[in-house]
Coordinates of C-alpha atoms and ligand atoms in Angstrom, one line a residue:
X1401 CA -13.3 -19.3 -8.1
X1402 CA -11.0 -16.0 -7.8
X1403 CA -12.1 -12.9 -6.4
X1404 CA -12.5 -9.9 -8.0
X1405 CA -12.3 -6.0 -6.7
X1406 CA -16.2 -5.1 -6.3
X1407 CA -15.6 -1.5 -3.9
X1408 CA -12.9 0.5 -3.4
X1409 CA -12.4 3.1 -0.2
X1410 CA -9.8 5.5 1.1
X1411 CA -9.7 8.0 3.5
X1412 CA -7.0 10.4 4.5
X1413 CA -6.3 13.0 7.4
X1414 CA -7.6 16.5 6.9
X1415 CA -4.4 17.7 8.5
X1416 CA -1.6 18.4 6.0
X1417 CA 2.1 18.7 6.6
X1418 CA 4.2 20.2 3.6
X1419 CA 7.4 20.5 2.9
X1420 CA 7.6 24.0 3.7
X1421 CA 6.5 23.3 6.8
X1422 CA 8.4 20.3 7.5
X1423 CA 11.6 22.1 6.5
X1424 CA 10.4 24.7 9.7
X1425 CA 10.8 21.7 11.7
X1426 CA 13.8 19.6 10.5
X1427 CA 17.1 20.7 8.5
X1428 CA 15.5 20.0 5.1
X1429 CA 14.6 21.6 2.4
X1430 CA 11.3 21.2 -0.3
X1431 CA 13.8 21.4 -3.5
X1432 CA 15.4 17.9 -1.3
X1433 CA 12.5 16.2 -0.8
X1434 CA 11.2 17.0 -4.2
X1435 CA 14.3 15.8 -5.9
X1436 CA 15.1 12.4 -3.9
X1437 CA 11.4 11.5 -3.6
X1438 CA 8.7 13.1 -5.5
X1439 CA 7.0 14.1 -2.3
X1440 CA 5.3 17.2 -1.7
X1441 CA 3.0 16.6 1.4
X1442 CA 1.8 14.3 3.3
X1443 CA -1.7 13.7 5.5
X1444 CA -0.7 13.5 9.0
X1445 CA -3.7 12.4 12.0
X1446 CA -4.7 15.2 14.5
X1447 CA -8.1 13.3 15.8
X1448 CA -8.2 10.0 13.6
X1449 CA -6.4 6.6 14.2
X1450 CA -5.7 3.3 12.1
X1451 CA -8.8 2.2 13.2
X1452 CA -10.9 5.3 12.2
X1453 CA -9.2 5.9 8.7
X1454 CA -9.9 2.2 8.2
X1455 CA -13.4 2.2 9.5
X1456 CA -14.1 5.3 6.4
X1457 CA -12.0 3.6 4.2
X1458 CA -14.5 0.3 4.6
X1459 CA -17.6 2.0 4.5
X1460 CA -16.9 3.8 1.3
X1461 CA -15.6 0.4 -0.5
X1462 CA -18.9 -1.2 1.1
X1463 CA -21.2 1.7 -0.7
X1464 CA -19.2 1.5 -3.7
X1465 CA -19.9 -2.8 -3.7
X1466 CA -23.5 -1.7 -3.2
X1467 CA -23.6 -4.6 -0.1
X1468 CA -24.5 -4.7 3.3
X1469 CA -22.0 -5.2 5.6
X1470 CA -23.5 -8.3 7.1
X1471 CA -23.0 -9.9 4.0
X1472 CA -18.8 -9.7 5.0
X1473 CA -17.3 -13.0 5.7
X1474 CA -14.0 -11.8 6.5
X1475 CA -12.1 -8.5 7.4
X1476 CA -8.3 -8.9 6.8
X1477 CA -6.4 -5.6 8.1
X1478 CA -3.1 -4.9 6.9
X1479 CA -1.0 -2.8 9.2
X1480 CA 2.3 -2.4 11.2
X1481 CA 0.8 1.0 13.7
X1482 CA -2.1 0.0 15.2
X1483 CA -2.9 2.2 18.1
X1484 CA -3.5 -0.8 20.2
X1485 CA -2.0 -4.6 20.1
X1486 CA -5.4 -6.0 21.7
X1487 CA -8.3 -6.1 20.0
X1488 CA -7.2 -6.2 17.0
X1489 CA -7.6 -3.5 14.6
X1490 CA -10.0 -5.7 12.2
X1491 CA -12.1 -6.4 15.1
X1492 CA -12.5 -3.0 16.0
X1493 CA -13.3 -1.9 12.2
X1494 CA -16.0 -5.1 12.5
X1495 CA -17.4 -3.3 15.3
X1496 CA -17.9 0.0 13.9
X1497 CA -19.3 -1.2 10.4
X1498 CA -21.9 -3.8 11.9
X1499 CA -20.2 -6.7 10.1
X1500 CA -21.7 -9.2 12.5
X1501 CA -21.0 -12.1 10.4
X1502 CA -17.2 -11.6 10.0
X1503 CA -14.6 -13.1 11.0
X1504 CA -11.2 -10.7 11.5
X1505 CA -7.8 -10.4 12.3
X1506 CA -4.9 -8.0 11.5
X1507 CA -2.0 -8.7 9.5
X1508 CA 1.6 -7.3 9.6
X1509 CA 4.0 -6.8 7.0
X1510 CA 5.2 -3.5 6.6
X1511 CA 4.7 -1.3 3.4
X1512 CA 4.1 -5.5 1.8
X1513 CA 1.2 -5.9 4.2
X1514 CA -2.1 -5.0 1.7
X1515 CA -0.4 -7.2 -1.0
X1516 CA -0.2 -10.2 1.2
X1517 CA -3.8 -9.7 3.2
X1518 CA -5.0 -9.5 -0.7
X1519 CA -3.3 -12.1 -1.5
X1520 CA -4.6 -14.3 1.7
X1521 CA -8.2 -13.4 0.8
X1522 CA -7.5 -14.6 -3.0
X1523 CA -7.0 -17.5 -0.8
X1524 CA -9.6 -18.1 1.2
X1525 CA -12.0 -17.1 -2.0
X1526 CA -10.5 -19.8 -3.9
X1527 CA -10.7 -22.7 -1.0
X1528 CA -14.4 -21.3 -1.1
X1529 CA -14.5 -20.9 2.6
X1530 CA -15.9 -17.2 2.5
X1531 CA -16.8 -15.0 -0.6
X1532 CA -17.3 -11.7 0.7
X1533 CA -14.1 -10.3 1.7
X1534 CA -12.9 -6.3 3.2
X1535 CA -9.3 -5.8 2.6
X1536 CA -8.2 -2.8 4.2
X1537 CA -4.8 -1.2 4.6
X1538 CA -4.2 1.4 7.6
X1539 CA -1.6 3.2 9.0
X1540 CA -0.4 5.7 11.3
X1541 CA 3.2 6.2 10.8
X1542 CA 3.6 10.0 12.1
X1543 CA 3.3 8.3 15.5
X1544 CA 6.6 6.0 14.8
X1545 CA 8.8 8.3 13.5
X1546 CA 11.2 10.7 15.1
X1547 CA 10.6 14.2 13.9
X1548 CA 14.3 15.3 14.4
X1549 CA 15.5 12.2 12.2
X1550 CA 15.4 14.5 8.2
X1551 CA 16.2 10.7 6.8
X1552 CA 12.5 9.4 7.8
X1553 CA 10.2 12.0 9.0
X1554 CA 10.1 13.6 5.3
X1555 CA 9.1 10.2 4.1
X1556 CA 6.0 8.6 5.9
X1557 CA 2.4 9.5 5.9
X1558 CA -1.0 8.3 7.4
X1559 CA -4.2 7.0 5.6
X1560 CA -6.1 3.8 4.9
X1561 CA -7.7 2.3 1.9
X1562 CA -9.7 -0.8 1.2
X1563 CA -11.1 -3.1 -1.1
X1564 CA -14.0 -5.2 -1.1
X1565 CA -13.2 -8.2 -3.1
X1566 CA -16.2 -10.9 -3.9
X1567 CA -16.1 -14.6 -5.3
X1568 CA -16.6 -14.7 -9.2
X1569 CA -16.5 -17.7 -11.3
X1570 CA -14.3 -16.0 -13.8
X1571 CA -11.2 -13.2 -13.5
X1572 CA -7.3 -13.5 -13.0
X1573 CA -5.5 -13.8 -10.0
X1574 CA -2.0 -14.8 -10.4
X1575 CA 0.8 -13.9 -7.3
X1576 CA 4.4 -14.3 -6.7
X1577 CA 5.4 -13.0 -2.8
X1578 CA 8.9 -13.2 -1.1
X1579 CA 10.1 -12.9 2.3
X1580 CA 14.2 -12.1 3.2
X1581 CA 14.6 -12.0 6.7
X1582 CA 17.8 -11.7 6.8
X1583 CA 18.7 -8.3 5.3
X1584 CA 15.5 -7.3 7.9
X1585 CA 17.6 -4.8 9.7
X1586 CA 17.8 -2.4 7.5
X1587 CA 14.1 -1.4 8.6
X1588 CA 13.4 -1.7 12.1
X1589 CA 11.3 0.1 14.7
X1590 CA 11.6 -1.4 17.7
X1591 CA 7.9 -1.9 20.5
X1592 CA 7.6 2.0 21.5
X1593 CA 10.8 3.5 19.7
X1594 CA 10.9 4.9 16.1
X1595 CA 11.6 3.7 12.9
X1596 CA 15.4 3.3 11.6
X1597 CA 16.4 2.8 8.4
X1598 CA 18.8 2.3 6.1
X1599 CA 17.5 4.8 2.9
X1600 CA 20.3 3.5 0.4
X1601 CA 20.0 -0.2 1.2
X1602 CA 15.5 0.1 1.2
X1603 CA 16.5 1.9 -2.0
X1604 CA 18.6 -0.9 -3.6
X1605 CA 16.4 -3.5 -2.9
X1606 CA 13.7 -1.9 -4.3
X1607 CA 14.8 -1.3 -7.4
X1608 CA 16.7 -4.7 -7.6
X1609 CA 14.1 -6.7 -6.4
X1610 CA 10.3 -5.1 -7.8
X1611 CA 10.9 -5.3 -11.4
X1612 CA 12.3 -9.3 -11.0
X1613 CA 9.2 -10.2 -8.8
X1614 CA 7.1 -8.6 -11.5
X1615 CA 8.6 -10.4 -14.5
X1616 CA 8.5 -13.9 -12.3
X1617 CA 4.7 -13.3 -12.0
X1618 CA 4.3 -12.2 -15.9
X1619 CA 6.6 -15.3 -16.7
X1620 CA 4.0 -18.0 -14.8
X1621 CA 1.1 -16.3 -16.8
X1622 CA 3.3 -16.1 -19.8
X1623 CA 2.7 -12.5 -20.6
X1624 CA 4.4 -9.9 -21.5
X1625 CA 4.9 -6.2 -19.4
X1626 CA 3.1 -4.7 -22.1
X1627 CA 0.0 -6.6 -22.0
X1628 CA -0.1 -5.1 -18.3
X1629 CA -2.3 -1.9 -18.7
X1630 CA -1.3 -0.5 -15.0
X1631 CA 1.6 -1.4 -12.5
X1632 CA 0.1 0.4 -9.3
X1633 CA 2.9 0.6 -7.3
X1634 CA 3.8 0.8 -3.3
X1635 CA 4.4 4.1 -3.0
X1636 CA 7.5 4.8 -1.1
X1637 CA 9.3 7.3 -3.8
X1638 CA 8.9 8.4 -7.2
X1639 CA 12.2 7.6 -8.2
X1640 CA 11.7 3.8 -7.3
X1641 CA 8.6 3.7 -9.6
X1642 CA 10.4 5.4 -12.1
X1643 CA 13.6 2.9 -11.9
X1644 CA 11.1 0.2 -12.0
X1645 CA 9.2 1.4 -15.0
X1646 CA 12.7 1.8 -17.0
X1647 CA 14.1 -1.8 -16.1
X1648 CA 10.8 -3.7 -17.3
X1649 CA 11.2 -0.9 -20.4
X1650 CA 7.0 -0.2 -19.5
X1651 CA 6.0 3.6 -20.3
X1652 CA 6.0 5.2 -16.8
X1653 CA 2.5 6.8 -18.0
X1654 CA 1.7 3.1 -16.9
X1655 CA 2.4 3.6 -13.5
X1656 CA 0.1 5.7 -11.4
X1657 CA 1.5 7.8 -8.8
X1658 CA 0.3 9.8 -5.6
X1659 CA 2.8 9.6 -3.5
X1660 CA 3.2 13.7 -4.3
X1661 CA 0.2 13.9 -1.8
X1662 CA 0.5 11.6 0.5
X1663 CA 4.0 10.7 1.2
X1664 CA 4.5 6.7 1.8
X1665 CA 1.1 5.4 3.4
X1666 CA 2.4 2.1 3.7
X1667 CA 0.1 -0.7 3.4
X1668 CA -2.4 2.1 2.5
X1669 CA -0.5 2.8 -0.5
X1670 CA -1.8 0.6 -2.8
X1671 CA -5.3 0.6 -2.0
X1672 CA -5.5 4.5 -1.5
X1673 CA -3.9 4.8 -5.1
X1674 CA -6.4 2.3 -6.6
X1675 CA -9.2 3.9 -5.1
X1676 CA -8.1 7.2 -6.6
X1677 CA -7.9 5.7 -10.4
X1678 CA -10.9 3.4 -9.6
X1679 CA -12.9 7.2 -9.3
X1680 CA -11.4 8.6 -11.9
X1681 CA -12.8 6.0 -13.9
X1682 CA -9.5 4.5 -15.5
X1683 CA -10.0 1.2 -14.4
X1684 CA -11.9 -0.6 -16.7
X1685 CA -13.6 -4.1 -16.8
X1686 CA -10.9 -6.3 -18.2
X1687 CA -8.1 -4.3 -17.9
X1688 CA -4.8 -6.3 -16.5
X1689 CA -3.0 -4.8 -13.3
X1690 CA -0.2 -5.7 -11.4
X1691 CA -0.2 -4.2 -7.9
X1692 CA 3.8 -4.4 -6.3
X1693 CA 4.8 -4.0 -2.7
X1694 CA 7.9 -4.1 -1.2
X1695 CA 9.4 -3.0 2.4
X1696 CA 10.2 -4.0 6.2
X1697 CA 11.0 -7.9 6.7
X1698 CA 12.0 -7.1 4.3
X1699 CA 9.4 -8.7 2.0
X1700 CA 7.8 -7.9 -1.6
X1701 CA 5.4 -9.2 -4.4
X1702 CA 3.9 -8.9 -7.3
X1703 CA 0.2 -10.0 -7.7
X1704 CA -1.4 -10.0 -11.3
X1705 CA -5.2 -8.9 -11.3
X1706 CA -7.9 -8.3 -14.0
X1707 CA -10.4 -6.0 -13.2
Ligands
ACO1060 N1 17.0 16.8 3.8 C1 18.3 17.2 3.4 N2 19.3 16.4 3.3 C2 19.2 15.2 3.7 C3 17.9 14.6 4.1 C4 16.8 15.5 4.1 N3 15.6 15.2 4.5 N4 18.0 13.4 4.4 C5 19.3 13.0 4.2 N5 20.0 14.1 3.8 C6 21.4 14.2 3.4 C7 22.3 13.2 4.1 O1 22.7 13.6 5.4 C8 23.4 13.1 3.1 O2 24.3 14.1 3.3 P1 25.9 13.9 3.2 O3 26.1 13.6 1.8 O4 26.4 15.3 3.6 O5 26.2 12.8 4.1 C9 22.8 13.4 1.7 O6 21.5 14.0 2.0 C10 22.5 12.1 0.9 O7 21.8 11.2 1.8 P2 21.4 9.8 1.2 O8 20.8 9.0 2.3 O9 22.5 9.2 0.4 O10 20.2 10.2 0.2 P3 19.4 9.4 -0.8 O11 19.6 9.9 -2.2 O12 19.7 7.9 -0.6 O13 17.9 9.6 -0.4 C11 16.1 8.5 0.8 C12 17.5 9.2 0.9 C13 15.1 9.4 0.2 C14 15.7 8.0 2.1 C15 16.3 7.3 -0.2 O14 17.4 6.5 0.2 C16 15.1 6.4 -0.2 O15 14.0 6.8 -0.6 N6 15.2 5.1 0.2 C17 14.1 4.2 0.3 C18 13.3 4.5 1.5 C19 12.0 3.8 1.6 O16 11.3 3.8 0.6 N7 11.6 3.3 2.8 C20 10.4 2.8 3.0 C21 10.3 1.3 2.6 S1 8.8 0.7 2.8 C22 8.4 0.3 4.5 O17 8.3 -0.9 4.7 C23 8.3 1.3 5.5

């Protein structure tokens, strides 16, 4: 029994911040942002929080499933902002969606975090303990990073996606994750301070460390990268996709990127981008995808899907 991707959701702040804008606000510039990172703008919260990007997020992957949420088992939340520590943010999305049957909890692993909650669903589906399950990956990061710091601020955006993933007899799921905590302080942000990073060092490891995680996973399911028809990608900067679409050799048409609009979301990143080619009807029935994620622990993975 694997599970297989039944809904998709995302939701994202009305409230845009550009790099115009931004470059009112920090010594920057849009031709620098452009160039080192692909981004353009990013959604940033006025009125919303984790929990109420996540609670839209949900409902759309619920409508899109075509179930009621009282048929949810379990509601995994990935994310590293939640506004508060207690409840938890899953409980508080349970609340709001009338999944009275669910059991929840939040889970933490930085820009990693939807892969692994996916990947811990996967889990549960195939022990056969539950076989409805919400993913979901929120985030607020505009409320952890320091608006005089050009080497962050430029970077990080807010959103959430999910993914409601069901129990099917049939229908891949193959994963390779890894953890490192000892090069961990290179991304830090320490209970009520903001988030310090080393740039070069996140950068390195990315591109070192993505495209070997995704040939470990292809190796186990003795494939090759182009059997893969999309690598959908954390998305943290377009010049870390492309890097990783030129070591595995893969056309870079392969890999689907948004981070243009959105800046890096995160543990949103994944599931806001697959929502995006899910409704634009790209994704189709059978089609192999590897979703990536890499960032704070630091930790990254590759997980093979079919969809
Ligand atoms: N605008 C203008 N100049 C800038 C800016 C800015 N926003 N930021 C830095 N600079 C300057 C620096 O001061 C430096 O100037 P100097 O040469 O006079 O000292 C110069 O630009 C080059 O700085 P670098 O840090 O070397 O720039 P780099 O090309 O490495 O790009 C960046 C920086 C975009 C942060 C890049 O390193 C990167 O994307 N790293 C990965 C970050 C990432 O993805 N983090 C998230 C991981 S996921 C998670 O878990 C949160």
């Amino acid at each position: 029994m694997n599970g297989h991707i039944c809904g998709t959701g995302a939701y994202a702040p009305k409230n845009i911040l550009d790099n115009q804008k931004l470059s009112q606000i920090v010594d920057t510039s849009d031709a620098w942002i452009q160039e080192r990172t692909g981004i353009v703008s990013r959604h940033l919260v006025l009125e919303e929080d984790t929990v109420t990007m996540a609670t839209q997020a949900a409902k759309k992957a619920i409508e899109m499933a075509g179930i009621s949420a009282e048929e949810i088992d379990l509601i995994v939340l990935a994310t590293c902002s939640a506004k508060r520590l207690l409840p938890c943010s899953a409980c508080e999305v349970q609340k709001e969606i009338g999944a009275i049957h669910a059991t929840c909890f939040d889970l933490n692993a930085a820009c990693t975090g939807f892969l692994y909650a996916y990947n811990t669903a996967q889990a549960y589906l195939q022990s056969n303990l539950y076989k409805t399950i919400l993913v979901i990956g929120a985030e607020t990061l505009s409320r952890q990073v320091d608006y005089k710091d050009r080497s962050t601020c430029i970077l990080f955006g807010d959103g959430a996606g999910a993914v409601l993933v069901k129990a099917k007899e049939q229908g891949m799921f193959s994963m390779i994750s890894h953890s490192e905590g000892e090069k961990g302080e290179v991304l830090t942000c320490e209970q009520g301070d903001y988030i310090k990073m080393n740039g070069q060092e996140v950068f390195k490891f990315a591109v070192r460390n993505v495209p070997n995680v995704i040939l470990e996973v292809l190796q186990k399911n003795k494939m090759k990268p182009d059997e893969i028809d999309y690598f959908i990608l954390h998305q943290a900067n377009k010049r870390i996709v492309e890097a990783v679409a030129k070591r595995l050799q893969v056309d870079i048409g392969k890999f689907p990127m948004n981070v243009k609009d959105y800046g890096n979301t995160s543990s949103a990143s994944i599931p806001i981008l697959l929502d995006e080619w899910n409704r634009k009807k790209k994704l189709k029935p059978g089609m192999k995808i590897i979703m990536a994620g890499f960032g704070a622990g630091l930790s990254w993975g590759a997980t093979l899907i079919e969809w």
